Short mmCIF file of C-alpha atoms in Angstrom, two decimals:
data_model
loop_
_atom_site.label_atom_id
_atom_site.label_comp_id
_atom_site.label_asym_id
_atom_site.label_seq_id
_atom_site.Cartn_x
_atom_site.Cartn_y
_atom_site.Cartn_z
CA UNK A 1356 39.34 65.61 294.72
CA UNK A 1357 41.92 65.67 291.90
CA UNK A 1358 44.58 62.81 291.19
CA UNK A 1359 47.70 62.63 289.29
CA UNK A 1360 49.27 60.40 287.29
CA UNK A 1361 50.95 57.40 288.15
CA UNK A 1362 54.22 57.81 286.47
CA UNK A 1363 54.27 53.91 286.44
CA UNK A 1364 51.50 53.88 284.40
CA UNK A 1365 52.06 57.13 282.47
CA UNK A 1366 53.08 55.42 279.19
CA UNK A 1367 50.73 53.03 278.58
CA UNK A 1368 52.07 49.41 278.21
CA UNK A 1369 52.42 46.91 275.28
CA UNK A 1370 52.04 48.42 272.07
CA UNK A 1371 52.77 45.07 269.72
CA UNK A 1372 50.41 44.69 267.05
CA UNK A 1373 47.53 42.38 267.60
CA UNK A 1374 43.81 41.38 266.45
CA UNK A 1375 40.98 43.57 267.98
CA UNK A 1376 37.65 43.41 267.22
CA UNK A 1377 34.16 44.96 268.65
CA UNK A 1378 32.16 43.19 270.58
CA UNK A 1379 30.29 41.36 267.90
CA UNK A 1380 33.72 39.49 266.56
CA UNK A 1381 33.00 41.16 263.47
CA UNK A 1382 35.19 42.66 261.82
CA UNK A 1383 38.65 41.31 263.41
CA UNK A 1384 41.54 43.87 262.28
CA UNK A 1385 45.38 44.05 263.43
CA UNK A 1386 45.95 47.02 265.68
CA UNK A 1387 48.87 48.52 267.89
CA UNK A 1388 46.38 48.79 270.79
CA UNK A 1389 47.76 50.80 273.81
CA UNK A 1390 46.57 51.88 277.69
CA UNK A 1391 47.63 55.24 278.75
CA UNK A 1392 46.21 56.76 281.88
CA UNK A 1393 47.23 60.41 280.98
CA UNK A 1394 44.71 60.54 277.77
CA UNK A 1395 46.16 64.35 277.75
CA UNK A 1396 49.66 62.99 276.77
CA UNK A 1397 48.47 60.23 274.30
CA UNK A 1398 45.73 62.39 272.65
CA UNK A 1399 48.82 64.29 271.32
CA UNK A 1400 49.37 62.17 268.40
CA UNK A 1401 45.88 62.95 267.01
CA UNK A 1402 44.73 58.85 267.86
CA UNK A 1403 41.77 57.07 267.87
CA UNK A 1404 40.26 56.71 271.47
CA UNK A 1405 39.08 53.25 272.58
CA UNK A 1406 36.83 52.64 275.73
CA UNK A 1407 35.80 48.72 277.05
CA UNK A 1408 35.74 47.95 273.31
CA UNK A 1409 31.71 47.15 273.77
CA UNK A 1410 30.53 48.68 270.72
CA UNK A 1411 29.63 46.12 268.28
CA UNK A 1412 30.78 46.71 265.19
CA UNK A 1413 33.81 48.77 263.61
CA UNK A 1414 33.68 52.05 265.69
CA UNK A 1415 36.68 51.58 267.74
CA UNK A 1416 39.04 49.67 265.18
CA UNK A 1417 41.60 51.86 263.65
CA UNK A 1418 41.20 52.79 260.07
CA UNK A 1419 43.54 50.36 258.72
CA UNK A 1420 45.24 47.21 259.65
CA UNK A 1421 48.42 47.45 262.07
CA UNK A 1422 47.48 51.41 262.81
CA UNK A 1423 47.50 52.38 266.66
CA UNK A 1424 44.59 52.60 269.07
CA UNK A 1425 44.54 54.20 272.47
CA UNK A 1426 42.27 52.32 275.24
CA UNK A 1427 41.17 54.68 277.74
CA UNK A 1428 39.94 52.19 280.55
CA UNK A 1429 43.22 53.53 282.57
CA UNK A 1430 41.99 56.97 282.93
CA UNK A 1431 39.60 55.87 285.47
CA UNK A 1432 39.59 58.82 287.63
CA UNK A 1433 36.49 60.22 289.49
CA UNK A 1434 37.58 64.35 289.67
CA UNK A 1435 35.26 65.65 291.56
CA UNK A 1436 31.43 65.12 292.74
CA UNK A 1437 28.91 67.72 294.74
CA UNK A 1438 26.32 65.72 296.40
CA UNK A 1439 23.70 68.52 296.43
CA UNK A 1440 23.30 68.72 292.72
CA UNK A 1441 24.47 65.32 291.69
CA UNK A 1442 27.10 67.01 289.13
CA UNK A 1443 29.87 64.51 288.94
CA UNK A 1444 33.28 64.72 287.20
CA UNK A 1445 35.45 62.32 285.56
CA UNK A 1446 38.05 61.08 283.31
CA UNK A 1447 36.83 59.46 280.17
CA UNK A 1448 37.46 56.15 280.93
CA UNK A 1449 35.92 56.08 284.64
CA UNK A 1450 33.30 53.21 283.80
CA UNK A 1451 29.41 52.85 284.38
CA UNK A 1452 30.00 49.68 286.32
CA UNK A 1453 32.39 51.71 289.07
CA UNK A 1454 29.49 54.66 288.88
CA UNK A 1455 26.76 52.25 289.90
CA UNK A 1456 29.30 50.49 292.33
CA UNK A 1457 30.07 53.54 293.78
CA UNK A 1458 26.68 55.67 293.35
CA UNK A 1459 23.62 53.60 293.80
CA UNK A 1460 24.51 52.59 297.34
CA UNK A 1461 24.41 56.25 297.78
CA UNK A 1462 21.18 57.18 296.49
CA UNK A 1463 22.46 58.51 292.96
CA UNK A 1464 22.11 57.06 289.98
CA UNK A 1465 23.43 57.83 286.17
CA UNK A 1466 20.51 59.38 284.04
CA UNK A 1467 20.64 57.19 281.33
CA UNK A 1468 22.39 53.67 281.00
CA UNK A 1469 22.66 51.21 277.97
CA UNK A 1470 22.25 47.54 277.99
CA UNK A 1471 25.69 46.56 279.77
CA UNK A 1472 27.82 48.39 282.50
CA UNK A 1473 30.86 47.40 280.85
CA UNK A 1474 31.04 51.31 279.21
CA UNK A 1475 33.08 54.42 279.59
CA UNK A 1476 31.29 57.96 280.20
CA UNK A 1477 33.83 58.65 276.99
CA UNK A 1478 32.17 55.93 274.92
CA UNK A 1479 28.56 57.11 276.30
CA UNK A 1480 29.11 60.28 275.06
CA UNK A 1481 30.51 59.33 271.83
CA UNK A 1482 28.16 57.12 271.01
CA UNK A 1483 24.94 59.38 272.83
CA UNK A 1484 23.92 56.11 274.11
CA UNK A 1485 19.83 55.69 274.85
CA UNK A 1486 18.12 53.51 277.52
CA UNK A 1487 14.91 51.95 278.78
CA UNK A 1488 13.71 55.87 279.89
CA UNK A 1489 14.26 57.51 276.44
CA UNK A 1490 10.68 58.17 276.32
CA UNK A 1491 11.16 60.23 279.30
CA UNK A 1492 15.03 60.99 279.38
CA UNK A 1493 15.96 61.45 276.01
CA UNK A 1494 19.82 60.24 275.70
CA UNK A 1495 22.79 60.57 277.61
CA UNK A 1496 23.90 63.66 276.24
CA UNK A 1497 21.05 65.58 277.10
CA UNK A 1498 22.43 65.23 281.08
CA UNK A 1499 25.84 66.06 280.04
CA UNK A 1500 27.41 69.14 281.40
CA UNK A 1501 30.62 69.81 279.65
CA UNK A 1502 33.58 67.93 278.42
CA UNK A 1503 37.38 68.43 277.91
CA UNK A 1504 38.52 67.30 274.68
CA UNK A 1505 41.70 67.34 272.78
CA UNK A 1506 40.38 68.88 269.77
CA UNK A 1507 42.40 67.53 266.35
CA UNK A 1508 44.31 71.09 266.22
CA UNK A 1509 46.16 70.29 269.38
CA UNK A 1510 44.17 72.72 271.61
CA UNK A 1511 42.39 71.15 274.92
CA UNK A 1512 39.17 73.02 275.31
CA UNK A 1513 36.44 72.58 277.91
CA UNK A 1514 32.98 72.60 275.86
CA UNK A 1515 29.48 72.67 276.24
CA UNK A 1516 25.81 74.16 274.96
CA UNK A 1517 26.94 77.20 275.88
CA UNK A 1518 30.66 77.10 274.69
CA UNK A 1519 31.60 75.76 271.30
CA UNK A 1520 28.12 74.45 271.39
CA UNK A 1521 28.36 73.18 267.66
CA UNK A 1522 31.31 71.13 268.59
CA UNK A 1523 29.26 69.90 271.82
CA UNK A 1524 26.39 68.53 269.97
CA UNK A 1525 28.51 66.82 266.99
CA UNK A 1526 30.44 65.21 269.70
CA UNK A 1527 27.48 63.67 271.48
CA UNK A 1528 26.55 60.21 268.50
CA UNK A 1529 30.34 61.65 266.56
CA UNK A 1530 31.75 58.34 267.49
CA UNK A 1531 34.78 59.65 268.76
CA UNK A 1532 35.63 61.48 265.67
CA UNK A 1533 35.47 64.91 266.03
CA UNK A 1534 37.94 65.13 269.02
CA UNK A 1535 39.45 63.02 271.86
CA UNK A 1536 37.25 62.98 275.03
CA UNK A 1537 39.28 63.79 277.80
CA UNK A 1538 36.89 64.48 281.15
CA UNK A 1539 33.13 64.09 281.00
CA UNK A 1540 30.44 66.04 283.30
CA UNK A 1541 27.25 64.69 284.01
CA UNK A 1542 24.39 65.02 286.37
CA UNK A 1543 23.40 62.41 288.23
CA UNK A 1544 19.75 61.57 289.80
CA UNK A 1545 18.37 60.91 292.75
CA UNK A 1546 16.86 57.64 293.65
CA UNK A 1547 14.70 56.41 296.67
CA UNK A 1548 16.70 53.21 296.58
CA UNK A 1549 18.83 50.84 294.58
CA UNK A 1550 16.68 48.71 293.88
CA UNK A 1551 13.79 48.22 291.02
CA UNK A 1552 10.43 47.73 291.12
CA UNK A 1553 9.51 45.56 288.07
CA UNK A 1554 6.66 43.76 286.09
CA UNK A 1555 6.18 41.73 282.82
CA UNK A 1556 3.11 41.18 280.81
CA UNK A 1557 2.69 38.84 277.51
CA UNK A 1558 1.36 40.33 274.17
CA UNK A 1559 0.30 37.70 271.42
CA UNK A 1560 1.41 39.29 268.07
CA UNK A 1561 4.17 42.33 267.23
CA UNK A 1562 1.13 44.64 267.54
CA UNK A 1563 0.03 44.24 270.58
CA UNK A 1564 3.09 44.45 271.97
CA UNK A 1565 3.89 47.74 270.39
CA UNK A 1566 0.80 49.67 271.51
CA UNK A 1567 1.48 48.50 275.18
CA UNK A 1568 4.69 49.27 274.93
CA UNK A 1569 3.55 52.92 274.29
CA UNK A 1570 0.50 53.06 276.53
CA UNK A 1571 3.04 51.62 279.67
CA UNK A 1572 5.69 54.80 278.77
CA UNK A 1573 2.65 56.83 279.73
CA UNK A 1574 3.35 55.66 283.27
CA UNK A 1575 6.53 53.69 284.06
CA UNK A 1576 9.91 55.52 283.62
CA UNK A 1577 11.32 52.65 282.32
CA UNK A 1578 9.89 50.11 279.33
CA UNK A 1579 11.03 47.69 276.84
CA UNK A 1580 10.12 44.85 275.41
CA UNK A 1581 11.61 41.09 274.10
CA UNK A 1582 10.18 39.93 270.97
CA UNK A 1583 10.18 36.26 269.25
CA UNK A 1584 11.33 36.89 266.28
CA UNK A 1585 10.90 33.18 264.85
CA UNK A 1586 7.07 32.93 265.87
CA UNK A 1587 5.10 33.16 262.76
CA UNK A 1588 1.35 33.80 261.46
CA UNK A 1589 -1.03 35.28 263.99
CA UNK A 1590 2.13 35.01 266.54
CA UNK A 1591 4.36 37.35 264.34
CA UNK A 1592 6.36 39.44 266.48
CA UNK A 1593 4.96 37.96 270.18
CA UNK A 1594 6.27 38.94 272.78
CA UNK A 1595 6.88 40.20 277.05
CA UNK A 1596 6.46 43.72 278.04
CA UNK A 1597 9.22 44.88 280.92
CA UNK A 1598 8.50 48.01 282.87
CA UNK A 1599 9.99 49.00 285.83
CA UNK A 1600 10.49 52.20 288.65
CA UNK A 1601 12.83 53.23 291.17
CA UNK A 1602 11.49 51.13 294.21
CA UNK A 1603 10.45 53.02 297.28
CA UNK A 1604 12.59 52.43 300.46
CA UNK A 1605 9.54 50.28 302.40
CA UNK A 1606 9.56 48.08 299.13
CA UNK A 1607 12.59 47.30 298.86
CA UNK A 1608 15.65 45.62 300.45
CA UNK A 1609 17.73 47.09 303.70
CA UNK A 1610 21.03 45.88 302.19
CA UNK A 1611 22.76 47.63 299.11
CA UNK A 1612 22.99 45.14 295.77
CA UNK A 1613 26.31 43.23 295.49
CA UNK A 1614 27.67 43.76 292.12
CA UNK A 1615 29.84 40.41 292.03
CA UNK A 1616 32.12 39.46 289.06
CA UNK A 1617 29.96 37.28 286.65
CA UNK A 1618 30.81 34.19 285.28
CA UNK A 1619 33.06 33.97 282.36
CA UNK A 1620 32.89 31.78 279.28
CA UNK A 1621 36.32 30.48 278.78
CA UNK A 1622 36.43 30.05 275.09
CA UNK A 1623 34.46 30.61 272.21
CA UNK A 1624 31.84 27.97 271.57
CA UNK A 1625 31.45 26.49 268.27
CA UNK A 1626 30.17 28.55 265.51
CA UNK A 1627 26.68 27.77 264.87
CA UNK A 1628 25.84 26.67 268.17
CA UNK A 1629 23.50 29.91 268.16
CA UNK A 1630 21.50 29.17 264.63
CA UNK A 1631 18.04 29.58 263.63
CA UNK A 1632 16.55 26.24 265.41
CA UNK A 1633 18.65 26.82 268.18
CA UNK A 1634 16.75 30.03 269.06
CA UNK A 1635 13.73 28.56 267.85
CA UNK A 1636 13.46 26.51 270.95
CA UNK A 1637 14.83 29.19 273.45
CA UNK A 1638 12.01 31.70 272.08
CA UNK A 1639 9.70 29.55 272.50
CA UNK A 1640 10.63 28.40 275.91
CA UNK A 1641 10.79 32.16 277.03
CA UNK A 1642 8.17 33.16 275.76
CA UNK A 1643 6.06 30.35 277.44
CA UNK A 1644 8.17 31.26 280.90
CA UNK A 1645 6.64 35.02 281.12
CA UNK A 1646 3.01 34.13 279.64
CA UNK A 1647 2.01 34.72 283.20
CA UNK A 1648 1.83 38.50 284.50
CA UNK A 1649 4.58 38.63 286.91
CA UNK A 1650 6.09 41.77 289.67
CA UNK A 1651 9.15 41.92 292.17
CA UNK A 1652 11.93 43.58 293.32
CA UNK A 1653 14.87 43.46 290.87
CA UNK A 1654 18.53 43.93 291.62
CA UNK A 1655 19.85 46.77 289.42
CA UNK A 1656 21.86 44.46 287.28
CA UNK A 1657 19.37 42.30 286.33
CA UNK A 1658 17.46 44.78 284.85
CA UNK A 1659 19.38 47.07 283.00
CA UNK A 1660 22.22 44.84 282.13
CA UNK A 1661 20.82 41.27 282.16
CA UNK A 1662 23.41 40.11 279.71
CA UNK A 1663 26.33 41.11 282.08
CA UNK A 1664 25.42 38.12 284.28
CA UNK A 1665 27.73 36.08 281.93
CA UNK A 1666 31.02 37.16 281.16
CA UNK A 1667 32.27 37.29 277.51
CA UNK A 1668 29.08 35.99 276.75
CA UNK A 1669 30.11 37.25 272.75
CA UNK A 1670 31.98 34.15 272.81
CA UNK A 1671 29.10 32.06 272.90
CA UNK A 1672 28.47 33.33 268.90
CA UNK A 1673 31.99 31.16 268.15
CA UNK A 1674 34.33 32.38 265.77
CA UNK A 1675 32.04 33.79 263.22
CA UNK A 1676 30.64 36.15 266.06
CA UNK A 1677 27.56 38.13 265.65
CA UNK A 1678 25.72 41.29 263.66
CA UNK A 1679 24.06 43.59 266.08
CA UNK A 1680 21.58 45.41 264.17
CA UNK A 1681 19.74 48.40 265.72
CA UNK A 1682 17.13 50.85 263.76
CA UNK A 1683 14.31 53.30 264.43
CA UNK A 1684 11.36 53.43 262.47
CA UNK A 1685 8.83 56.84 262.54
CA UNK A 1686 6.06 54.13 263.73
CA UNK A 1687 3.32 56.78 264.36
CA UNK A 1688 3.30 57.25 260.44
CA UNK A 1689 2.74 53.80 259.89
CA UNK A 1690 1.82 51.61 262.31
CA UNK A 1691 2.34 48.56 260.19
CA UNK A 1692 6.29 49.62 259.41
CA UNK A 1693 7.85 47.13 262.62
CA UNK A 1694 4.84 44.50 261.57
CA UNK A 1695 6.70 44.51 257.88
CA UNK A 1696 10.70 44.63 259.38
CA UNK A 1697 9.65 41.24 261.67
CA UNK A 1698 8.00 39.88 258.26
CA UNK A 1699 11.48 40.70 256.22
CA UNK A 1700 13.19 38.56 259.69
CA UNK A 1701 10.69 35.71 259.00
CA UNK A 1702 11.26 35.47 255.59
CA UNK A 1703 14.95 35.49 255.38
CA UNK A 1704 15.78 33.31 258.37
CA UNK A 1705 16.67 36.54 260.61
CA UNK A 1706 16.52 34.95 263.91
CA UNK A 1707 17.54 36.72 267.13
CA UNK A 1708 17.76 35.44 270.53
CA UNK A 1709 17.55 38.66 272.52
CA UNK A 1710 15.37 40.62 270.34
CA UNK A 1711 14.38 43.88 271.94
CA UNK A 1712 11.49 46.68 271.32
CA UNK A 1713 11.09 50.01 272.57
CA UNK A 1714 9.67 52.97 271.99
CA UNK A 1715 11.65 56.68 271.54
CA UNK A 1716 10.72 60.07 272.40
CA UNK A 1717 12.03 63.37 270.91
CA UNK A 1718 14.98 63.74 268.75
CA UNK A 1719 18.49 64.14 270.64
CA UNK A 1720 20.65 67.52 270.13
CA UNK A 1721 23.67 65.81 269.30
CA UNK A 1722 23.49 65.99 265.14
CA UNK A 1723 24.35 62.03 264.83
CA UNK A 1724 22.24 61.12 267.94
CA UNK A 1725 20.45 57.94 266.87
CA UNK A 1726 17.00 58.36 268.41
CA UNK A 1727 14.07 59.84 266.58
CA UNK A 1728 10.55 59.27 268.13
CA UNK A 1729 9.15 56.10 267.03
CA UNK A 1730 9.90 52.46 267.55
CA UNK A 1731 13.07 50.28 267.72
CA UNK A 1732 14.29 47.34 267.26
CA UNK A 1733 17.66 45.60 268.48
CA UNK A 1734 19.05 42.11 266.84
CA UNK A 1735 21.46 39.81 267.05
CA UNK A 1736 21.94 37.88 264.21
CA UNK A 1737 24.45 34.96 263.80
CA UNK A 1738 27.21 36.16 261.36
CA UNK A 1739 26.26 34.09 258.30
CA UNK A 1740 28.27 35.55 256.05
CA UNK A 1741 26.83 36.56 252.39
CA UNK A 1742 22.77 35.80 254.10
CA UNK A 1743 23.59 38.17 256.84
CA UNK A 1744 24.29 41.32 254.80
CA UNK A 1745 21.04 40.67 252.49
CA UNK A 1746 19.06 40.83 255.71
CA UNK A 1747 20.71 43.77 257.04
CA UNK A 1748 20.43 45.12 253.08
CA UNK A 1749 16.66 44.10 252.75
CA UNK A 1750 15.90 46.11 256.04
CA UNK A 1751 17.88 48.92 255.66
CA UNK A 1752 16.07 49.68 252.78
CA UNK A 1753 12.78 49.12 254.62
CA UNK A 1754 14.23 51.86 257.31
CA UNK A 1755 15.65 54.37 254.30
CA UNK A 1756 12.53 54.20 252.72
CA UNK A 1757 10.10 54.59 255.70
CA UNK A 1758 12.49 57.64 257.44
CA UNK A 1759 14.10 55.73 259.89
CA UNK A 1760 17.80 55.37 260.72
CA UNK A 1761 20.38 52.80 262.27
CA UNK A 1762 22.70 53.27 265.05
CA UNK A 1763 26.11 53.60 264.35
CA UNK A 1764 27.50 52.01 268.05
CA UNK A 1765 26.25 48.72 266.46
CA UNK A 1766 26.82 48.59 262.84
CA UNK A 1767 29.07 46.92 260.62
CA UNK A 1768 27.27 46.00 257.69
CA UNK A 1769 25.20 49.14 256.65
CA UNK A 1770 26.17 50.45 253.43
CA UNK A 1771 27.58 53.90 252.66
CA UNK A 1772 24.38 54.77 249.87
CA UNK A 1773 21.71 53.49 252.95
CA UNK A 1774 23.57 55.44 255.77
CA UNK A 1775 23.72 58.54 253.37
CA UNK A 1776 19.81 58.50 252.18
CA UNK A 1777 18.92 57.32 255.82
CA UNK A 1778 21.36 60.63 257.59
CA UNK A 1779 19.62 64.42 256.82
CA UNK A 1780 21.73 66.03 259.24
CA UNK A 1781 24.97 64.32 257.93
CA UNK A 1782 25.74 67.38 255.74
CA UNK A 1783 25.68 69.83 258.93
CA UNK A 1784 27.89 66.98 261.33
CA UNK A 1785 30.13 66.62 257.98
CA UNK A 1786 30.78 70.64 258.35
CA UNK A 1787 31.17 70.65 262.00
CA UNK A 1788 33.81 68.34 261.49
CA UNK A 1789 35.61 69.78 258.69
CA UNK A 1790 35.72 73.04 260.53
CA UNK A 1791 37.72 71.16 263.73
CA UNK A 1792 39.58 68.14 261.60
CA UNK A 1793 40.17 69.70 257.83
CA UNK A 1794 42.57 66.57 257.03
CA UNK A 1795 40.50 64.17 258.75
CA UNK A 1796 43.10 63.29 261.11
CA UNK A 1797 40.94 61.26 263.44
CA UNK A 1798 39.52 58.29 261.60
CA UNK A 1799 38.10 54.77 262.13
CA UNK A 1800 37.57 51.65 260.07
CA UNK A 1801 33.48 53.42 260.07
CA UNK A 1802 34.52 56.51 259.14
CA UNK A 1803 36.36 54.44 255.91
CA UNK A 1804 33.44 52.37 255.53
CA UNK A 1805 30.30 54.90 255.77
CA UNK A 1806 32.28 58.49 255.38
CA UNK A 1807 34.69 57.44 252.20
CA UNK A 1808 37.43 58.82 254.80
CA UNK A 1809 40.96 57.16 253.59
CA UNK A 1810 42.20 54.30 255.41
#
């Protein structure tokens, strides 16, 4: 099926400059932020594309202050789907939470999904997003089928391996900046039901819990971990291994999950609500909750997007919002690499209340894909101003120096010199995009910040 534009909504709304941020709160910039359903029309300009705004740190904020943003969430559109190979089409903005909405009642289900719902299929591809089965999956670009893009010449081309397949891979991880994403193609998979089969084990120390994590991706299609990073001593790095399958019709409930709206915090709290002693005691208390081996049947939400239960739950990070910090380590090199990153944490105050482990399998295509097999680890840290970028310093050069890398969809902080010595393929994306954008017409405040692209 095929839908056209709603004149009414064909040219976008609002336009006034005002502050937008990611989803950590950090950095806050002024921005002529528009909505445009026909992404066609308002790719013309050579803009930045915006999805739900969930990436974390600077990715989707213009590259300077009062410089205009398109949001894509009005190009919504599902094109076309064929429900004998699970190949669906859509516009850019169409979201993961309508896929599931739609799809999982159905007995399909997207290949890969992040940690909240609350994303575009643009922004997945963009930022090549990863999820509890990378150890089996690989990314989310690895199921894409083609795209439509507005490439920074003008031209809209449909792309993919097999046509402008340089193009296609630095687009998957290019965060948005080697083209505008028009329509995204994907394969979906089957599923025996909507519902998850899930269990949760307790490790004592960071070590532990890393070689389970690997011997349950031997088995489970789906593993991660949660990790206390303010336990110290022989409890460095404790934590609750989560793996979980597909359930089987007989196992699991005759009704389809209700996806309701979540509860929304109203306001932001005050800063430093969510401080080092603060997640002290939640840690602990966690931790203590899941000592016991536990199994069920889990509603889809509550597994892959457990933070989507509360609305704006950013806000609860107050004013000074939050650093998400996300880097893969070669672990199989050196076991004790993850051991020394939680002993960097513990000595510099970096406590995290939603901590999270997991292990990577092989190497994405796209040429800024984050993954590389090994180990990672996901923070949130409290912005604390000058103490938060010496901890995000003091690991990166733990990661630079051990071959590891950090993923772009969350940073804010990371140097230019650490992304550089941490990126080998960032000479072969930097030519890919050269060849498609020689003036560097589509930029961001991280292309400025890591790239030395001009504001």
């Amino acid at each position: 099926m095929v839908h056209e534009p709603n004149p009414a909504r064909a040219h976008g709304e609002g336009g006034l400059v005002s502050e937008i941020s990611g989803w950590g709160g950090h950095p806050r910039i002024e921005a002529r932020e528009t909505r445009d359903e026909d992404l066609e029309r308002a790719s013309r300009e050579g803009v930045l594309f915006r999805g739900l705004g969930r990436s974390y740190g600077d990715a989707s904020l213009p590259a300077r202050s009062g410089a205009h943003v398109v949001s894509t969430s009005r190009a919504d559109r599902l094109i076309s789907f064929d429900a004998v190979t699970g190949v669906l089409r859509a516009e850019a903005g169409f979201s993961l939470a309508e896929l599931n909405r739609i799809f999982l009642p159905r007995g399909f289900a997207p290949p890969v999904v992040p940690g909240t719902q609350y994303v575009t299929l643009g922004g997945m591809v963009a930022c090549d997003v990863h999820g509890k089965n990378h150890h089996a999956e690989g990314t989310f670009g690895r199921h894409v089928r083609g795209l439509r893009m507005r490439v920074p010449d003008g031209r809209v081309l449909e792309i993919s391996a097999t046509r402008e397949p340089e193009l296609f891979r630095a687009t998957q991880g290019g965060m948005g900046l080697t083209g505008a994403i028009l329509e995204v193609e994907v394969a979906l998979r089957r599923i025996p039901s909507p519902w998850l089969r899930v269990e949760t084990r307790a490790f004592a120390d960071i070590d532990a819990l890393v070689s389970g994590l690997r011997e349950a991706g031997r088995h489970s299609p789906y593993t991660l971990a949660w990790s206390d990073t303010t336990a110290r001593g022989r409890a460095l790095g404790r934590g609750i291994l989560i793996t979980g399958d597909w359930a089987e019709p007989g196992a699991a409930p005759a009704r389809a999950p209700v996806f309701r709206a979540p509860f929304e915090l109203p306001f932001d709290l005050p800063s430093g609500l969510i401080a080092p002693w603060s997640i002290r005691l939640f840690n602990s208390a966690y931790y203590r909750l899941y000592q016991r081996a536990r199994s069920g049947i889990a509603h889809p939400r509550a597994f892959f997007h457990p933070l989507d239960v509360i609305g704006r739950w950013n806000r609860a990070y107050g004013r000074r919002g939050f650093a998400q910090y996300q880097c893969v380590v070669p672990a199989a090199a050196d076991a004790q690499i993850v051991r020394r990153l939680f002993e960097i944490l513990g000595r510099m105050d970096g406590a995290s209340p939603v901590p999270v482990v997991k292990d990577f399998g092989a190497e994405a295509s796209g040429l800024l894909s984050f993954p590389l097999p090994g180990v990672t680890i996901a923070l949130d840290l409290p912005m604390r101003g000058a103490a938060t970028q010496a901890l995000v310093d003091r690991l990166n050069d733990e990661v630079a120096a051990n071959g590891g890398r950090i993923y772009l969809a969350k940073d804010s902080l990371s140097r230019p010199e650490h992304f550089r010595s941490m990126e080998r393929r960032l000479p072969a994306w930097n030519e890919t995009r050269r060849k498609w954008d020689p003036d560097a017409r589509l930029r961001s405040a991280l292309s400025v910040r890591l790239l030395g692209d001009e504001p």
